[in-house]
């Protein structure tokens, strides 16, 4: 299988899955031959056949973004087998909660400075 | 394949993959038979064989959390084929940036109220 571009290099997916194949590869434009680790991660976590099924449900213009997010998600999962991206989401939610609490505390402090009498009355 | 618990119900993974199988199923404790959609989503996005490989790298005590996060990640990906969990991470990062900007603006406003003379001098 050759890259769909003018290059004669087999893509990273073909090198990995079927190095002697000859038909056009659906992954050729998205997994360049010089990035074999990118395909290996995606294949290890999602499986090439599942990615091909996702591709089939998308227009070609949306496949590049999809490959980027799948590659990111796969790398995160391989780095954290238990939580993957859900671990990042959980951390960010905690960060938001912390930022909101800090802002509230700062604003309460500022309100007390502006008018301690009113502030204490309202309390 | 039967559930490893005392129940005689085949698990959701077995019902889906090999309803006539007889050996012990690695997924039995994590995909109860009354939640077939949970396994179907995980299988569609990650593939049962990839999940089994992840399981093999983890102690049994960490597999339940892993199934929860894989099921969440799979559902999010099926709802947003292009961005999946990366879309959520991106939104949360924007939310953090917005919260920090809002807090800074509020604190600047409060500082100006506390002492407009000092504030304007410093500007």
PDB file of C-alpha atoms in Angstrom:
ATOM      1  CA  UNK A   1       0.000   0.000   0.000  1.00  0.00           C
ATOM      2  CA  UNK A   2       1.359   3.388  -1.004  1.00  0.00           C
ATOM      3  CA  UNK A   3       0.718   6.881   0.326  1.00  0.00           C
ATOM      4  CA  UNK A   4      -2.027   8.642  -1.572  1.00  0.00           C
ATOM      5  CA  UNK A   5       0.324  11.590  -2.109  1.00  0.00           C
ATOM      6  CA  UNK A   6       3.026  11.577  -4.720  1.00  0.00           C
ATOM      7  CA  UNK A   7       5.441  10.009  -2.219  1.00  0.00           C
ATOM      8  CA  UNK A   8       6.342   6.382  -2.773  1.00  0.00           C
ATOM      9  CA  UNK A   9       6.917   5.744   0.955  1.00  0.00           C
ATOM     10  CA  UNK A  10       4.530   3.314   2.563  1.00  0.00           C
ATOM     11  CA  UNK A  11       2.633   4.978   5.401  1.00  0.00           C
ATOM     12  CA  UNK A  12       3.222   4.115   9.064  1.00  0.00           C
ATOM     13  CA  UNK A  13      -0.015   2.119   9.190  1.00  0.00           C
ATOM     14  CA  UNK A  14       0.963   0.006   6.181  1.00  0.00           C
ATOM     15  CA  UNK A  15       4.456  -0.595   7.523  1.00  0.00           C
ATOM     16  CA  UNK A  16       2.864  -1.832  10.726  1.00  0.00           C
ATOM     17  CA  UNK A  17      -0.151  -3.760   9.457  1.00  0.00           C
ATOM     18  CA  UNK A  18       0.599  -5.092   5.990  1.00  0.00           C
ATOM     19  CA  UNK A  19       4.005  -4.099   4.625  1.00  0.00           C
ATOM     20  CA  UNK A  20       3.553  -6.161   1.463  1.00  0.00           C
ATOM     21  CA  UNK A  21       0.077  -4.886   0.609  1.00  0.00           C
ATOM     22  CA  UNK A  22      -0.640  -3.099  -2.660  1.00  0.00           C
ATOM     23  CA  UNK A  23      -4.072  -1.485  -2.362  1.00  0.00           C
ATOM     24  CA  UNK A  24      -4.695   2.147  -1.348  1.00  0.00           C
ATOM     25  CA  UNK A  25      -4.521   2.658   2.419  1.00  0.00           C
ATOM     26  CA  UNK A  26      -7.206   4.760   4.144  1.00  0.00           C
ATOM     27  CA  UNK A  27      -4.612   5.872   6.717  1.00  0.00           C
ATOM     28  CA  UNK A  28      -1.889   6.935   4.273  1.00  0.00           C
ATOM     29  CA  UNK A  29      -2.559  10.691   4.434  1.00  0.00           C
ATOM     30  CA  UNK A  30      -2.760  10.739   8.215  1.00  0.00           C
ATOM     31  CA  UNK A  31       0.091   8.544   9.438  1.00  0.00           C
ATOM     32  CA  UNK A  32       3.272   9.599   7.624  1.00  0.00           C
ATOM     33  CA  UNK A  33       6.013   6.958   7.421  1.00  0.00           C
ATOM     34  CA  UNK A  34       8.382   9.026   9.563  1.00  0.00           C
ATOM     35  CA  UNK A  35       5.979   8.883  12.546  1.00  0.00           C
ATOM     36  CA  UNK A  36       5.585   5.147  13.194  1.00  0.00           C
ATOM     37  CA  UNK A  37       5.009   5.675  16.933  1.00  0.00           C
ATOM     38  CA  UNK A  38       1.897   7.764  16.234  1.00  0.00           C
ATOM     39  CA  UNK A  39       0.197   4.915  14.414  1.00  0.00           C
ATOM     40  CA  UNK A  40       1.489   2.300  16.850  1.00  0.00           C
ATOM     41  CA  UNK A  41      -0.108   4.134  19.802  1.00  0.00           C
ATOM     42  CA  UNK A  42      -3.435   4.635  18.044  1.00  0.00           C
ATOM     43  CA  UNK A  43      -3.479   1.009  16.909  1.00  0.00           C
ATOM     44  CA  UNK A  44      -2.574  -0.270  20.370  1.00  0.00           C
ATOM     45  CA  UNK A  45      -5.343   1.654  22.122  1.00  0.00           C
ATOM     46  CA  UNK A  46      -8.137   1.871  19.534  1.00  0.00           C
ATOM     47  CA  UNK A  47      -7.218  -0.707  16.903  1.00  0.00           C
ATOM     48  CA  UNK A  48      -6.838   0.152  13.232  1.00  0.00           C
ATOM     49  CA  UNK A  49     -10.170  -1.421  12.300  1.00  0.00           C
ATOM     50  CA  UNK A  50     -12.073   0.741  14.803  1.00  0.00           C
ATOM     51  CA  UNK A  51     -10.328   3.853  13.516  1.00  0.00           C
ATOM     52  CA  UNK A  52     -11.229   2.854   9.949  1.00  0.00           C
ATOM     53  CA  UNK A  53     -14.878   2.521  11.036  1.00  0.00           C
ATOM     54  CA  UNK A  54     -14.754   6.015  12.593  1.00  0.00           C
ATOM     55  CA  UNK A  55     -13.200   7.322   9.351  1.00  0.00           C
ATOM     56  CA  UNK A  56     -16.071   5.805   7.373  1.00  0.00           C
ATOM     57  CA  UNK A  57     -18.541   7.905   9.353  1.00  0.00           C
ATOM     58  CA  UNK A  58     -16.634  11.141   8.709  1.00  0.00           C
ATOM     59  CA  UNK A  59     -15.922  13.309   5.698  1.00  0.00           C
ATOM     60  CA  UNK A  60     -12.253  13.390   4.665  1.00  0.00           C
ATOM     61  CA  UNK A  61     -11.971  17.015   5.852  1.00  0.00           C
ATOM     62  CA  UNK A  62     -12.622  15.929   9.455  1.00  0.00           C
ATOM     63  CA  UNK A  63     -10.272  12.958   9.532  1.00  0.00           C
ATOM     64  CA  UNK A  64      -7.060  14.887  10.199  1.00  0.00           C
ATOM     65  CA  UNK A  65      -8.438  16.458  13.396  1.00  0.00           C
ATOM     66  CA  UNK A  66      -9.773  13.041  14.371  1.00  0.00           C
ATOM     67  CA  UNK A  67      -6.336  11.451  13.988  1.00  0.00           C
ATOM     68  CA  UNK A  68      -4.779  14.220  16.111  1.00  0.00           C
ATOM     69  CA  UNK A  69      -7.264  13.702  18.944  1.00  0.00           C
ATOM     70  CA  UNK A  70      -7.070   9.899  18.733  1.00  0.00           C
ATOM     71  CA  UNK A  71      -3.259  10.064  18.857  1.00  0.00           C
ATOM     72  CA  UNK A  72      -3.387  12.405  21.866  1.00  0.00           C
ATOM     73  CA  UNK A  73      -5.974  10.228  23.628  1.00  0.00           C
ATOM     74  CA  UNK A  74      -3.966   7.077  22.896  1.00  0.00           C
ATOM     75  CA  UNK A  75      -0.734   8.583  24.251  1.00  0.00           C
ATOM     76  CA  UNK A  76      -2.491   9.737  27.411  1.00  0.00           C
ATOM     77  CA  UNK A  77      -4.050   6.282  27.912  1.00  0.00           C
ATOM     78  CA  UNK A  78      -0.708   4.529  27.404  1.00  0.00           C
ATOM     79  CA  UNK A  79       0.808   6.872  29.999  1.00  0.00           C
ATOM     80  CA  UNK A  80      -2.050   6.259  32.433  1.00  0.00           C
ATOM     81  CA  UNK A  81      -3.763   2.951  31.683  1.00  0.00           C
ATOM     82  CA  UNK A  82      -6.373   3.350  34.413  1.00  0.00           C
ATOM     83  CA  UNK A  83      -7.596   6.911  33.916  1.00  0.00           C
ATOM     84  CA  UNK A  84      -6.396   8.118  30.499  1.00  0.00           C
ATOM     85  CA  UNK A  85      -7.961  11.439  29.443  1.00  0.00           C
ATOM     86  CA  UNK A  86     -10.544  11.104  32.216  1.00  0.00           C
ATOM     87  CA  UNK A  87      -7.686  11.733  34.665  1.00  0.00           C
ATOM     88  CA  UNK A  88      -6.887  15.008  32.900  1.00  0.00           C
ATOM     89  CA  UNK A  89     -10.572  16.017  32.867  1.00  0.00           C
ATOM     90  CA  UNK A  90     -10.809  15.279  36.584  1.00  0.00           C
ATOM     91  CA  UNK A  91      -7.699  17.377  37.343  1.00  0.00           C
ATOM     92  CA  UNK A  92      -8.980  20.300  35.257  1.00  0.00           C
ATOM     93  CA  UNK A  93     -12.358  20.228  37.045  1.00  0.00           C
ATOM     94  CA  UNK A  94     -10.516  20.407  40.378  1.00  0.00           C
ATOM     95  CA  UNK A  95      -8.399  23.280  39.030  1.00  0.00           C
ATOM     96  CA  UNK A  96     -11.547  25.199  38.017  1.00  0.00           C
ATOM     97  CA  UNK A  97     -13.082  24.649  41.453  1.00  0.00           C
ATOM     98  CA  UNK A  98      -9.873  25.845  43.114  1.00  0.00           C
ATOM     99  CA  UNK A  99      -9.641  28.940  40.868  1.00  0.00           C
ATOM    100  CA  UNK A 100     -13.267  29.839  41.641  1.00  0.00           C
ATOM    101  CA  UNK A 101     -12.717  29.412  45.392  1.00  0.00           C
ATOM    102  CA  UNK A 102      -9.551  31.525  45.278  1.00  0.00           C
ATOM    103  CA  UNK A 103     -11.362  34.267  43.353  1.00  0.00           C
ATOM    104  CA  UNK A 104     -14.247  34.232  45.850  1.00  0.00           C
ATOM    105  CA  UNK A 105     -11.852  34.492  48.797  1.00  0.00           C
ATOM    106  CA  UNK A 106      -9.959  37.350  47.117  1.00  0.00           C
ATOM    107  CA  UNK A 107     -13.187  39.200  46.356  1.00  0.00           C
ATOM    108  CA  UNK A 108     -14.453  38.751  49.921  1.00  0.00           C
ATOM    109  CA  UNK A 109     -11.145  40.130  51.188  1.00  0.00           C
ATOM    110  CA  UNK A 110     -11.410  43.094  48.825  1.00  0.00           C
ATOM    111  CA  UNK A 111     -15.031  43.732  49.864  1.00  0.00           C
ATOM    112  CA  UNK A 112     -13.978  43.814  53.480  1.00  0.00           C
ATOM    113  CA  UNK A 113     -11.249  46.334  52.674  1.00  0.00           C
ATOM    114  CA  UNK A 114     -13.668  48.545  50.712  1.00  0.00           C
ATOM    115  CA  UNK A 115     -16.138  48.834  53.565  1.00  0.00           C
ATOM    116  CA  UNK A 116     -15.451  46.703  56.651  1.00  0.00           C
ATOM    117  CA  UNK A 117     -18.464  48.181  58.469  1.00  0.00           C
ATOM    118  CA  UNK A 118     -20.988  47.218  55.756  1.00  0.00           C
ATOM    119  CA  UNK A 119     -19.267  43.878  55.278  1.00  0.00           C
ATOM    120  CA  UNK A 120     -19.502  43.001  58.950  1.00  0.00           C
ATOM    121  CA  UNK A 121     -23.114  44.210  59.137  1.00  0.00           C
ATOM    122  CA  UNK A 122     -24.081  41.973  56.210  1.00  0.00           C
ATOM    123  CA  UNK A 123     -22.317  39.027  57.745  1.00  0.00           C
TER     124      UNK A 123
ATOM    125  CA  UNK B   1     -18.802 -18.098  29.373  1.00  0.00           C
ATOM    126  CA  UNK B   2     -20.290 -17.411  32.757  1.00  0.00           C
ATOM    127  CA  UNK B   3     -19.907 -14.517  35.155  1.00  0.00           C
ATOM    128  CA  UNK B   4     -17.225 -15.152  37.743  1.00  0.00           C
ATOM    129  CA  UNK B   5     -19.759 -14.275  40.464  1.00  0.00           C
ATOM    130  CA  UNK B   6     -22.370 -16.742  41.626  1.00  0.00           C
ATOM    131  CA  UNK B   7     -24.755 -15.469  38.946  1.00  0.00           C
ATOM    132  CA  UNK B   8     -25.382 -17.772  36.023  1.00  0.00           C
ATOM    133  CA  UNK B   9     -26.024 -14.879  33.614  1.00  0.00           C
ATOM    134  CA  UNK B  10     -23.539 -14.504  30.801  1.00  0.00           C
ATOM    135  CA  UNK B  11     -21.824 -11.093  30.958  1.00  0.00           C
ATOM    136  CA  UNK B  12     -22.488  -8.333  28.419  1.00  0.00           C
ATOM    137  CA  UNK B  13     -19.142  -8.985  26.732  1.00  0.00           C
ATOM    138  CA  UNK B  14     -19.891 -12.707  26.300  1.00  0.00           C
ATOM    139  CA  UNK B  15     -23.399 -12.040  25.000  1.00  0.00           C
ATOM    140  CA  UNK B  16     -21.837  -9.730  22.439  1.00  0.00           C
ATOM    141  CA  UNK B  17     -18.663 -11.580  21.471  1.00  0.00           C
ATOM    142  CA  UNK B  18     -19.200 -15.300  21.951  1.00  0.00           C
ATOM    143  CA  UNK B  19     -22.602 -16.228  23.371  1.00  0.00           C
ATOM    144  CA  UNK B  20     -21.897 -19.949  23.095  1.00  0.00           C
ATOM    145  CA  UNK B  21     -18.454 -19.853  24.730  1.00  0.00           C
ATOM    146  CA  UNK B  22     -17.722 -21.847  27.868  1.00  0.00           C
ATOM    147  CA  UNK B  23     -14.430 -20.580  29.298  1.00  0.00           C
ATOM    148  CA  UNK B  24     -14.097 -17.928  32.010  1.00  0.00           C
ATOM    149  CA  UNK B  25     -14.461 -14.404  30.645  1.00  0.00           C
ATOM    150  CA  UNK B  26     -11.960 -11.725  31.750  1.00  0.00           C
ATOM    151  CA  UNK B  27     -14.708  -9.086  31.386  1.00  0.00           C
ATOM    152  CA  UNK B  28     -17.403 -10.875  33.403  1.00  0.00           C
ATOM    153  CA  UNK B  29     -16.964  -8.902  36.631  1.00  0.00           C
ATOM    154  CA  UNK B  30     -16.900  -5.543  34.859  1.00  0.00           C
ATOM    155  CA  UNK B  31     -19.650  -5.700  32.241  1.00  0.00           C
ATOM    156  CA  UNK B  32     -22.811  -6.981  33.920  1.00  0.00           C
ATOM    157  CA  UNK B  33     -25.390  -8.596  31.606  1.00  0.00           C
ATOM    158  CA  UNK B  34     -27.952  -5.862  32.294  1.00  0.00           C
ATOM    159  CA  UNK B  35     -25.661  -3.187  30.819  1.00  0.00           C
ATOM    160  CA  UNK B  36     -25.068  -4.391  27.253  1.00  0.00           C
ATOM    161  CA  UNK B  37     -24.655  -0.822  25.912  1.00  0.00           C
ATOM    162  CA  UNK B  38     -21.653  -0.237  28.198  1.00  0.00           C
ATOM    163  CA  UNK B  39     -19.710  -3.105  26.645  1.00  0.00           C
ATOM    164  CA  UNK B  40     -20.936  -2.304  23.132  1.00  0.00           C
ATOM    165  CA  UNK B  41     -19.550   1.244  23.363  1.00  0.00           C
ATOM    166  CA  UNK B  42     -16.197   0.153  24.783  1.00  0.00           C
ATOM    167  CA  UNK B  43     -15.908  -2.594  22.169  1.00  0.00           C
ATOM    168  CA  UNK B  44     -16.849  -0.240  19.331  1.00  0.00           C
ATOM    169  CA  UNK B  45     -14.259   2.389  20.269  1.00  0.00           C
ATOM    170  CA  UNK B  46     -11.393   0.399  21.813  1.00  0.00           C
ATOM    171  CA  UNK B  47     -12.054  -3.197  20.796  1.00  0.00           C
ATOM    172  CA  UNK B  48     -12.371  -6.014  23.316  1.00  0.00           C
ATOM    173  CA  UNK B  49      -8.916  -7.403  22.505  1.00  0.00           C
ATOM    174  CA  UNK B  50      -7.239  -4.053  23.259  1.00  0.00           C
ATOM    175  CA  UNK B  51      -9.129  -3.779  26.550  1.00  0.00           C
ATOM    176  CA  UNK B  52      -8.048  -7.329  27.415  1.00  0.00           C
ATOM    177  CA  UNK B  53      -4.416  -6.316  26.737  1.00  0.00           C
ATOM    178  CA  UNK B  54      -4.810  -3.281  29.025  1.00  0.00           C
ATOM    179  CA  UNK B  55      -6.316  -5.592  31.682  1.00  0.00           C
ATOM    180  CA  UNK B  56      -3.298  -7.867  31.422  1.00  0.00           C
ATOM    181  CA  UNK B  57      -1.028  -4.984  32.380  1.00  0.00           C
ATOM    182  CA  UNK B  58      -3.091  -4.089  35.454  1.00  0.00           C
ATOM    183  CA  UNK B  59      -3.817  -5.723  38.788  1.00  0.00           C
ATOM    184  CA  UNK B  60      -7.443  -6.798  39.224  1.00  0.00           C
ATOM    185  CA  UNK B  61      -7.984  -4.029  41.805  1.00  0.00           C
ATOM    186  CA  UNK B  62      -7.388  -1.355  39.149  1.00  0.00           C
ATOM    187  CA  UNK B  63      -9.583  -2.862  36.421  1.00  0.00           C
ATOM    188  CA  UNK B  64     -12.917  -1.549  37.671  1.00  0.00           C
ATOM    189  CA  UNK B  65     -11.758   2.088  37.546  1.00  0.00           C
ATOM    190  CA  UNK B  66     -10.248   1.368  34.136  1.00  0.00           C
ATOM    191  CA  UNK B  67     -13.569   0.065  32.818  1.00  0.00           C
ATOM    192  CA  UNK B  68     -15.365   3.157  34.143  1.00  0.00           C
ATOM    193  CA  UNK B  69     -12.957   5.528  32.413  1.00  0.00           C
ATOM    194  CA  UNK B  70     -12.908   3.507  29.180  1.00  0.00           C
ATOM    195  CA  UNK B  71     -16.726   3.463  29.128  1.00  0.00           C
ATOM    196  CA  UNK B  72     -16.849   7.226  29.721  1.00  0.00           C
ATOM    197  CA  UNK B  73     -14.201   7.882  27.060  1.00  0.00           C
ATOM    198  CA  UNK B  74     -15.982   5.603  24.586  1.00  0.00           C
ATOM    199  CA  UNK B  75     -19.345   7.318  25.139  1.00  0.00           C
ATOM    200  CA  UNK B  76     -17.783  10.744  24.671  1.00  0.00           C
ATOM    201  CA  UNK B  77     -16.019   9.605  21.470  1.00  0.00           C
ATOM    202  CA  UNK B  78     -19.239   8.132  20.057  1.00  0.00           C
ATOM    203  CA  UNK B  79     -20.988  11.424  20.796  1.00  0.00           C
ATOM    204  CA  UNK B  80     -18.185  13.429  19.183  1.00  0.00           C
ATOM    205  CA  UNK B  81     -16.257  11.273  16.712  1.00  0.00           C
ATOM    206  CA  UNK B  82     -13.775  14.009  15.833  1.00  0.00           C
ATOM    207  CA  UNK B  83     -12.740  15.369  19.231  1.00  0.00           C
ATOM    208  CA  UNK B  84     -13.897  12.893  21.901  1.00  0.00           C
ATOM    209  CA  UNK B  85     -12.501  13.666  25.371  1.00  0.00           C
ATOM    210  CA  UNK B  86      -9.992  16.073  23.818  1.00  0.00           C
ATOM    211  CA  UNK B  87     -12.977  18.352  23.075  1.00  0.00           C
ATOM    212  CA  UNK B  88     -13.896  18.345  26.772  1.00  0.00           C
ATOM    213  CA  UNK B  89     -10.279  19.025  27.801  1.00  0.00           C
ATOM    214  CA  UNK B  90     -10.118  21.928  25.354  1.00  0.00           C
ATOM    215  CA  UNK B  91     -13.378  23.419  26.724  1.00  0.00           C
ATOM    216  CA  UNK B  92     -12.180  23.079  30.315  1.00  0.00           C
ATOM    217  CA  UNK B  93      -8.880  24.807  29.511  1.00  0.00           C
ATOM    218  CA  UNK B  94     -10.836  27.715  27.979  1.00  0.00           C
ATOM    219  CA  UNK B  95     -13.056  27.786  31.074  1.00  0.00           C
ATOM    220  CA  UNK B  96      -9.991  28.008  33.359  1.00  0.00           C
ATOM    221  CA  UNK B  97      -8.564  30.842  31.267  1.00  0.00           C
ATOM    222  CA  UNK B  98     -11.894  32.689  31.400  1.00  0.00           C
ATOM    223  CA  UNK B  99     -12.233  32.181  35.170  1.00  0.00           C
ATOM    224  CA  UNK B 100      -8.704  33.511  35.721  1.00  0.00           C
ATOM    225  CA  UNK B 101      -9.376  36.560  33.520  1.00  0.00           C
ATOM    226  CA  UNK B 102     -12.666  37.267  35.322  1.00  0.00           C
ATOM    227  CA  UNK B 103     -10.946  36.990  38.707  1.00  0.00           C
ATOM    228  CA  UNK B 104      -8.175  39.361  37.596  1.00  0.00           C
ATOM    229  CA  UNK B 105     -10.729  41.917  36.335  1.00  0.00           C
ATOM    230  CA  UNK B 106     -12.728  41.647  39.571  1.00  0.00           C
ATOM    231  CA  UNK B 107      -9.603  42.089  41.674  1.00  0.00           C
ATOM    232  CA  UNK B 108      -8.476  45.106  39.630  1.00  0.00           C
ATOM    233  CA  UNK B 109     -11.930  46.643  40.108  1.00  0.00           C
ATOM    234  CA  UNK B 110     -11.782  45.944  43.838  1.00  0.00           C
ATOM    235  CA  UNK B 111      -8.258  47.439  44.061  1.00  0.00           C
ATOM    236  CA  UNK B 112      -9.505  50.592  42.364  1.00  0.00           C
ATOM    237  CA  UNK B 113     -12.373  50.849  44.863  1.00  0.00           C
ATOM    238  CA  UNK B 114     -10.052  50.347  47.834  1.00  0.00           C
ATOM    239  CA  UNK B 115      -7.748  53.160  46.857  1.00  0.00           C
ATOM    240  CA  UNK B 116      -8.386  54.867  43.500  1.00  0.00           C
ATOM    241  CA  UNK B 117      -5.570  57.360  44.111  1.00  0.00           C
ATOM    242  CA  UNK B 118      -2.889  54.682  44.640  1.00  0.00           C
ATOM    243  CA  UNK B 119      -4.322  52.567  41.828  1.00  0.00           C
ATOM    244  CA  UNK B 120      -4.190  55.442  39.319  1.00  0.00           C
ATOM    245  CA  UNK B 121      -0.675  56.405  40.451  1.00  0.00           C
ATOM    246  CA  UNK B 122       0.559  52.870  39.882  1.00  0.00           C
ATOM    247  CA  UNK B 123      -1.025  52.716  36.449  1.00  0.00           C
TER     248      UNK B 123
END
